[in-house]
PDB file of C-alpha atoms in Angstrom:
ATOM      1  CA  MET D   1      13.307  23.461  -0.870  1.00 40.00           C
ATOM      2  CA  ASN D   2      16.353  21.684  -2.307  1.00 52.00           C
ATOM      3  CA  LEU D   3      16.116  19.088   0.467  1.00 52.00           C
ATOM      4  CA  ILE D   4      12.443  18.490  -0.329  1.00 56.00           C
ATOM      5  CA  ARG D   5      13.227  18.030  -4.016  1.00 58.00           C
ATOM      6  CA  PHE D   6      15.984  15.592  -3.126  1.00 53.00           C
ATOM      7  CA  ALA D   7      13.597  13.663  -0.858  1.00 57.00           C
ATOM      8  CA  LEU D   8      11.012  13.500  -3.651  1.00 57.00           C
ATOM      9  CA  PHE D   9      13.612  12.226  -6.077  1.00 54.00           C
ATOM     10  CA  LEU D  10      14.799   9.634  -3.565  1.00 57.00           C
ATOM     11  CA  LEU D  11      11.280   8.332  -2.941  1.00 59.00           C
ATOM     12  CA  ALA D  12      10.399   8.194  -6.631  1.00 57.00           C
ATOM     13  CA  LEU D  13      13.669   6.412  -7.398  1.00 49.00           C
ATOM     14  CA  PHE D  14      13.075   3.926  -4.584  1.00 55.00           C
ATOM     15  CA  CYS D  15       9.541   3.133  -5.785  1.00 58.00           C
ATOM     16  CA  ALA D  16      10.781   2.636  -9.324  1.00 51.00           C
ATOM     17  CA  SER D  17      13.701   0.415  -8.350  1.00 50.00           C
ATOM     18  CA  GLU D  18      11.511  -1.794  -6.155  1.00 56.00           C
ATOM     19  CA  ALA D  19       9.374  -2.737  -9.148  1.00 53.00           C
ATOM     20  CA  PHE D  20      12.266  -4.223 -11.161  1.00 48.00           C
ATOM     21  CA  ALA D  21      14.875  -5.144  -8.602  1.00 51.00           C
ATOM     22  CA  GLY D  22      16.958  -7.314 -10.940  1.00 53.00           C
ATOM     23  CA  ALA D  23      17.292  -4.974 -13.919  1.00 52.00           C
ATOM     24  CA  SER D  24      19.721  -2.136 -14.612  1.00 56.00           C
ATOM     25  CA  PHE D  25      18.666   1.441 -13.816  1.00 49.00           C
ATOM     26  CA  LEU D  26      17.937   2.385 -17.449  1.00 53.00           C
ATOM     27  CA  GLU D  27      16.094  -0.874 -18.081  1.00 63.00           C
ATOM     28  CA  LYS D  28      13.930  -0.243 -15.022  1.00 60.00           C
ATOM     29  CA  MET D  29      13.032   3.255 -16.128  1.00 55.00           C
ATOM     30  CA  GLU D  30      12.160   2.191 -19.667  1.00 63.00           C
ATOM     31  CA  ALA D  31      10.104  -0.781 -18.489  1.00 63.00           C
ATOM     32  CA  LEU D  32       8.185   1.303 -15.948  1.00 59.00           C
ATOM     33  CA  LYS D  33       7.479   4.022 -18.496  1.00 62.00           C
ATOM     34  CA  ALA D  34       6.266   1.554 -21.130  1.00 65.00           C
ATOM     35  CA  GLU D  35       3.876  -0.130 -18.693  1.00 63.00           C
ATOM     36  CA  GLY D  36       2.520   3.091 -17.165  1.00 66.00           C
ATOM     37  CA  LYS D  37       4.166   2.304 -13.828  1.00 66.00           C
ATOM     38  CA  MET D  38       6.550   5.253 -13.566  1.00 72.00           C
ATOM     39  CA  PRO D  39       6.189   7.208 -10.294  1.00 77.00           C
ATOM     40  CA  GLY D  40       5.639  10.914 -10.871  1.00 78.00           C
ATOM     41  CA  LEU D  41       6.750  14.025  -9.032  1.00 78.00           C
ATOM     42  CA  ALA D  42       4.230  16.656  -7.936  1.00 80.00           C
ATOM     43  CA  LYS D  43       5.195  20.066  -6.548  1.00 83.00           C
ATOM     44  CA  ASP D  44       4.486  18.775  -3.038  1.00 84.00           C
ATOM     45  CA  GLY D  45       5.230  15.086  -3.237  1.00 83.00           C
ATOM     46  CA  VAL D  46       5.256  11.822  -5.146  1.00 84.00           C
ATOM     47  CA  LEU D  47       2.512  10.279  -7.306  1.00 87.00           C
ATOM     48  CA  LEU D  48       2.274   6.486  -7.364  1.00 86.00           C
ATOM     49  CA  PRO D  49       0.190   5.139 -10.289  1.00 89.00           C
ATOM     50  CA  ARG D  50      -2.370   2.383  -9.813  1.00 90.00           C
ATOM     51  CA  GLU D  51      -0.520   0.103 -12.253  1.00 89.00           C
ATOM     52  CA  LEU D  52       2.674   0.192 -10.177  1.00 84.00           C
ATOM     53  CA  LEU D  53       0.824  -0.345  -6.892  1.00 85.00           C
ATOM     54  CA  LEU D  54      -1.264  -3.220  -8.269  1.00 87.00           C
ATOM     55  CA  ASP D  55       1.864  -4.887  -9.644  1.00 84.00           C
ATOM     56  CA  GLN D  56       3.590  -4.637  -6.267  1.00 80.00           C
ATOM     57  CA  LEU D  57       0.487  -5.928  -4.433  1.00 82.00           C
ATOM     58  CA  LYS D  58       0.355  -8.972  -6.695  1.00 84.00           C
ATOM     59  CA  LYS D  59       4.053  -9.704  -6.205  1.00 80.00           C
ATOM     60  CA  SER D  60       3.819  -9.453  -2.424  1.00 74.00           C
ATOM     61  CA  ALA D  61       0.428 -11.089  -1.795  1.00 74.00           C
ATOM     62  CA  ASN D  62      -0.317 -13.621  -4.535  1.00 72.00           C
ATOM     63  CA  SER D  63      -0.046 -17.235  -3.416  1.00 76.00           C
ATOM     64  CA  GLU D  64      -1.906 -20.510  -3.693  1.00 77.00           C
ATOM     65  CA  LYS D  65      -4.350 -19.247  -1.063  1.00 77.00           C
ATOM     66  CA  VAL D  66      -4.831 -15.593  -2.043  1.00 79.00           C
ATOM     67  CA  GLU D  67      -4.891 -13.768  -5.368  1.00 86.00           C
ATOM     68  CA  VAL D  68      -4.978  -9.990  -5.807  1.00 85.00           C
ATOM     69  CA  LYS D  69      -7.653  -9.360  -8.432  1.00 89.00           C
ATOM     70  CA  ASP D  70      -7.766  -5.560  -8.647  1.00 92.00           C
ATOM     71  CA  LEU D  71      -7.010  -2.207  -7.021  1.00 91.00           C
ATOM     72  CA  LEU D  72      -9.498   0.644  -7.363  1.00 94.00           C
ATOM     73  CA  LEU D  73      -8.489   4.191  -6.419  1.00 94.00           C
ATOM     74  CA  SER D  74     -10.660   7.302  -6.256  1.00 97.00           C
ATOM     75  CA  GLU D  75     -10.733  10.569  -4.322  1.00 96.00           C
ATOM     76  CA  GLU D  76     -13.026   8.951  -1.747  1.00 95.00           C
ATOM     77  CA  LYS D  77     -11.190   5.701  -1.016  1.00 94.00           C
ATOM     78  CA  GLY D  78      -9.150   2.793  -2.263  1.00 92.00           C
ATOM     79  CA  THR D  79     -10.377  -0.779  -2.654  1.00 92.00           C
ATOM     80  CA  VAL D  80      -8.289  -3.936  -2.869  1.00 88.00           C
ATOM     81  CA  ILE D  81     -10.170  -6.901  -4.343  1.00 87.00           C
ATOM     82  CA  LEU D  82      -8.840 -10.342  -3.421  1.00 83.00           C
ATOM     83  CA  VAL D  83      -9.899 -13.875  -4.268  1.00 83.00           C
ATOM     84  CA  SER D  84      -9.259 -16.249  -1.388  1.00 77.00           C
ATOM     85  CA  HIS D  85      -8.956 -20.002  -1.950  1.00 74.00           C
ATOM     86  CA  GLU D  86      -8.204 -20.762   1.690  1.00 68.00           C
ATOM     87  CA  HIS D  87     -11.380 -22.496   2.922  1.00 63.00           C
ATOM     88  CA  LEU D  88     -13.733 -21.886   0.012  1.00 65.00           C
ATOM     89  CA  ASP D  89     -13.449 -19.583  -2.977  1.00 74.00           C
ATOM     90  CA  ALA D  90     -14.438 -16.091  -1.869  1.00 76.00           C
ATOM     91  CA  GLU D  91     -14.079 -12.594  -3.268  1.00 80.00           C
ATOM     92  CA  ILE D  92     -12.974 -10.162  -0.571  1.00 82.00           C
ATOM     93  CA  SER D  93     -13.205  -6.378  -0.960  1.00 85.00           C
ATOM     94  CA  ILE D  94     -11.164  -4.259   1.439  1.00 85.00           C
ATOM     95  CA  ASP D  95     -12.008  -0.546   1.390  1.00 89.00           C
ATOM     96  CA  PHE D  96      -9.354   1.720   2.897  1.00 90.00           C
ATOM     97  CA  ARG D  97      -8.842   5.411   3.591  1.00 93.00           C
ATOM     98  CA  PHE D  98      -5.667   7.112   4.757  1.00 92.00           C
ATOM     99  CA  LEU D  99      -6.017   8.876   8.092  1.00 93.00           C
ATOM    100  CA  ASP D 100      -3.289  10.800   9.887  1.00 93.00           C
ATOM    101  CA  VAL D 101       0.470  10.355   9.616  1.00 92.00           C
ATOM    102  CA  ASP D 102       2.493  10.121  12.832  1.00 94.00           C
ATOM    103  CA  TRP D 103       5.846  10.920  11.256  1.00 92.00           C
ATOM    104  CA  PRO D 104       7.932  11.096  14.479  1.00 92.00           C
ATOM    105  CA  ASN D 105       6.993   7.436  14.986  1.00 92.00           C
ATOM    106  CA  ARG D 106       7.151   6.709  11.217  1.00 91.00           C
ATOM    107  CA  THR D 107       3.562   5.435  11.268  1.00 91.00           C
ATOM    108  CA  VAL D 108       0.831   5.860   8.653  1.00 90.00           C
ATOM    109  CA  TRP D 109      -2.712   5.177   9.858  1.00 92.00           C
ATOM    110  CA  MET D 110      -5.515   3.812   7.677  1.00 91.00           C
ATOM    111  CA  SER D 111      -9.120   2.843   8.275  1.00 90.00           C
ATOM    112  CA  TYR D 112     -10.549  -0.211   6.569  1.00 85.00           C
ATOM    113  CA  ASN D 113     -13.780  -2.086   6.023  1.00 84.00           C
ATOM    114  CA  GLU D 114     -13.950  -5.638   4.710  1.00 81.00           C
ATOM    115  CA  THR D 115     -16.744  -7.492   2.911  1.00 79.00           C
ATOM    116  CA  ALA D 116     -16.735 -10.972   1.405  1.00 73.00           C
ATOM    117  CA  LYS D 117     -18.963 -12.893  -0.966  1.00 71.00           C
ATOM    118  CA  SER D 118     -18.823 -16.283  -2.599  1.00 61.00           C
ATOM    119  CA  ALA D 119     -16.832 -16.409  -5.818  1.00 61.00           C
ATOM    120  CA  SER D 120     -19.070 -19.155  -7.222  1.00 57.00           C
ATOM    121  CA  ASP D 121     -20.592 -18.494 -10.646  1.00 59.00           C
ATOM    122  CA  THR D 122     -23.948 -20.045  -9.774  1.00 55.00           C
ATOM    123  CA  LEU D 123     -26.698 -18.335  -7.796  1.00 52.00           C
ATOM    124  CA  LEU D 124     -27.084 -21.316  -5.466  1.00 50.00           C
ATOM    125  CA  GLY D 125     -23.324 -21.463  -4.995  1.00 49.00           C
ATOM    126  CA  ARG D 126     -23.188 -17.749  -4.111  1.00 51.00           C
ATOM    127  CA  ILE D 127     -26.013 -18.089  -1.585  1.00 51.00           C
ATOM    128  CA  PHE D 128     -24.527 -21.059   0.272  1.00 50.00           C
ATOM    129  CA  GLY D 129     -20.985 -19.745  -0.166  1.00 48.00           C
ATOM    130  CA  THR D 130     -21.916 -16.419   1.401  1.00 51.00           C
ATOM    131  CA  LEU D 131     -23.590 -18.184   4.324  1.00 50.00           C
ATOM    132  CA  ALA D 132     -20.481 -20.303   4.865  1.00 51.00           C
ATOM    133  CA  ILE D 133     -18.216 -17.234   4.694  1.00 47.00           C
ATOM    134  CA  SER D 134     -20.351 -15.406   7.256  1.00 49.00           C
ATOM    135  CA  ALA D 135     -20.190 -18.355   9.636  1.00 48.00           C
ATOM    136  CA  PHE D 136     -16.426 -18.708   9.184  1.00 48.00           C
ATOM    137  CA  GLU D 137     -15.789 -14.976   9.743  1.00 47.00           C
ATOM    138  CA  ALA D 138     -17.900 -15.011  12.899  1.00 43.00           C
ATOM    139  CA  ALA D 139     -15.769 -17.851  14.241  1.00 42.00           C
ATOM    140  CA  SER D 140     -12.304 -16.755  13.179  1.00 42.00           C
ATOM    141  CA  GLY D 141     -12.254 -12.969  12.624  1.00 47.00           C
ATOM    142  CA  SER D 142     -11.636 -10.957   9.477  1.00 56.00           C
ATOM    143  CA  HIS D 143      -9.259 -11.772   6.644  1.00 58.00           C
ATOM    144  CA  VAL D 144      -7.324  -8.538   7.263  1.00 63.00           C
ATOM    145  CA  GLU D 145      -6.795  -9.241  10.954  1.00 63.00           C
ATOM    146  CA  SER D 146      -5.681 -12.841  10.426  1.00 60.00           C
ATOM    147  CA  LYS D 147      -3.198 -11.909   7.686  1.00 61.00           C
ATOM    148  CA  LEU D 148      -1.668  -8.766   9.194  1.00 62.00           C
ATOM    149  CA  SER D 149      -1.415  -9.840  12.816  1.00 60.00           C
ATOM    150  CA  THR D 150       1.757 -11.827  12.056  1.00 65.00           C
ATOM    151  CA  LYS D 151       3.545  -8.976  10.239  1.00 72.00           C
ATOM    152  CA  PRO D 152       5.950  -6.901  12.393  1.00 81.00           C
ATOM    153  CA  TYR D 153       5.342  -3.703  10.387  1.00 82.00           C
ATOM    154  CA  PHE D 154       1.566  -3.587  10.971  1.00 83.00           C
ATOM    155  CA  THR D 155      -0.335  -2.762  14.121  1.00 84.00           C
ATOM    156  CA  LEU D 156      -4.097  -3.156  14.468  1.00 81.00           C
ATOM    157  CA  GLU D 157      -6.368  -0.958  16.597  1.00 82.00           C
ATOM    158  CA  LYS D 158     -10.062  -1.799  16.176  1.00 76.00           C
ATOM    159  CA  ASP D 159     -10.839  -0.664  12.603  1.00 75.00           C
ATOM    160  CA  ARG D 160      -7.470   1.059  12.067  1.00 85.00           C
ATOM    161  CA  ILE D 161      -4.250  -0.281  10.616  1.00 86.00           C
ATOM    162  CA  GLY D 162      -0.935   1.336  11.475  1.00 88.00           C
ATOM    163  CA  ILE D 163       1.877   0.857   8.952  1.00 88.00           C
ATOM    164  CA  LEU D 164       5.217   1.050  10.780  1.00 88.00           C
ATOM    165  CA  LEU D 165       7.460   2.331   8.005  1.00 87.00           C
ATOM    166  CA  ASP D 166      10.738   1.888   9.853  1.00 87.00           C
ATOM    167  CA  LYS D 167       9.933  -1.807  10.427  1.00 86.00           C
ATOM    168  CA  ILE D 168       9.670  -2.545   6.703  1.00 81.00           C
ATOM    169  CA  PRO D 169      13.051  -4.005   5.618  1.00 79.00           C
ATOM    170  CA  SER D 170      13.048  -2.384   2.158  1.00 74.00           C
ATOM    171  CA  LEU D 171      12.486   1.087   3.664  1.00 79.00           C
ATOM    172  CA  GLU D 172      15.237   0.976   6.277  1.00 80.00           C
ATOM    173  CA  LYS D 173      17.966   2.244   3.941  1.00 80.00           C
ATOM    174  CA  PRO D 174      15.987   5.147   2.340  1.00 78.00           C
ATOM    175  CA  LEU D 175      14.729   6.325   5.746  1.00 82.00           C
ATOM    176  CA  SER D 176      18.315   6.357   7.049  1.00 84.00           C
ATOM    177  CA  THR D 177      19.698   8.477   4.170  1.00 81.00           C
ATOM    178  CA  ARG D 178      21.906  11.277   5.511  1.00 82.00           C
ATOM    179  CA  VAL D 179      22.714  14.783   4.335  1.00 77.00           C
ATOM    180  CA  GLY D 180      25.987  15.462   6.102  1.00 81.00           C
ATOM    181  CA  ARG D 181      25.519  14.262   9.668  1.00 84.00           C
ATOM    182  CA  THR D 182      21.731  14.636   9.642  1.00 84.00           C
ATOM    183  CA  ARG D 183      19.249  11.987   8.566  1.00 85.00           C
ATOM    184  CA  LEU D 184      17.240  13.526   5.708  1.00 82.00           C
ATOM    185  CA  PHE D 185      13.878  12.207   6.879  1.00 86.00           C
ATOM    186  CA  ASP D 186      14.334  13.731  10.330  1.00 87.00           C
ATOM    187  CA  LEU D 187      13.945  17.094   8.548  1.00 84.00           C
ATOM    188  CA  ILE D 188      11.438  16.157   5.853  1.00 84.00           C
ATOM    189  CA  GLY D 189       8.633  13.664   6.192  1.00 85.00           C
ATOM    190  CA  ILE D 190       5.252  12.512   4.966  1.00 87.00           C
ATOM    191  CA  ARG D 191       2.633  15.115   5.867  1.00 90.00           C
ATOM    192  CA  ARG D 192      -0.359  13.397   4.312  1.00 92.00           C
ATOM    193  CA  ILE D 193      -1.351  10.602   1.925  1.00 90.00           C
ATOM    194  CA  ASN D 194      -4.363  10.922  -0.373  1.00 92.00           C
ATOM    195  CA  THR D 195      -6.057   8.515  -2.741  1.00 94.00           C
ATOM    196  CA  GLU D 196      -6.863  10.125  -6.080  1.00 95.00           C
ATOM    197  CA  LYS D 197      -8.201   8.862  -9.396  1.00 96.00           C
ATOM    198  CA  ASP D 198      -5.991   5.873 -10.302  1.00 94.00           C
ATOM    199  CA  ARG D 199      -3.107   6.936  -8.056  1.00 92.00           C
ATOM    200  CA  ILE D 200      -1.880   7.647  -4.523  1.00 89.00           C
ATOM    201  CA  HIS D 201      -0.448  11.070  -3.705  1.00 91.00           C
ATOM    202  CA  ILE D 202       2.244  11.174  -0.990  1.00 88.00           C
ATOM    203  CA  ILE D 203       2.618  14.746   0.301  1.00 88.00           C
ATOM    204  CA  LEU D 204       5.955  15.672   1.867  1.00 84.00           C
ATOM    205  CA  GLY D 205       7.140  18.717   3.804  1.00 83.00           C
ATOM    206  CA  PRO D 206       9.226  19.921   6.750  1.00 84.00           C
ATOM    207  CA  VAL D 207       8.525  18.108  10.029  1.00 78.00           C
TER     208      VAL D 207
END
């Protein structure tokens, strides 16, 4: 149990420090708390608030071509809403659900479904924009597939995305943390990930 509590603390601390990488520890904690972005500890895992996740999504994904507009989380699913300016302005909704966790291979599996519509404010613009989006998607594939196929820490299988945790540079150090001669996360790992109202619940346990 002490190892599990230590793992929870380590994960919560890592999530908090990622949000304000340049600030001191106390400054990070105070800033996260004030903005409602402080990760929480549950008896079986870590709770990541929507505000923290949305902030991190915007920092990692926002560019001249793509803007993260919102993140919706419920017990049924999560939805990321993007605005793409790549070929024409389009609002893209990506619904996702967490599936199984293959912890020995440090892989989290998710299903996803993507829809797009024109971001134009006019009815005529939405109609012709949606037609253009449909034609473009038919020719080039989905937004998710085109964006993730170049990332080494994602793998795509039909309508599933695999997140390869040990390929993400910022996770290499936490996943290699040792207790004595043993790597902590060889003993304790992610058992399940659930979306809940305005947060994601990471459930840990012995593996």
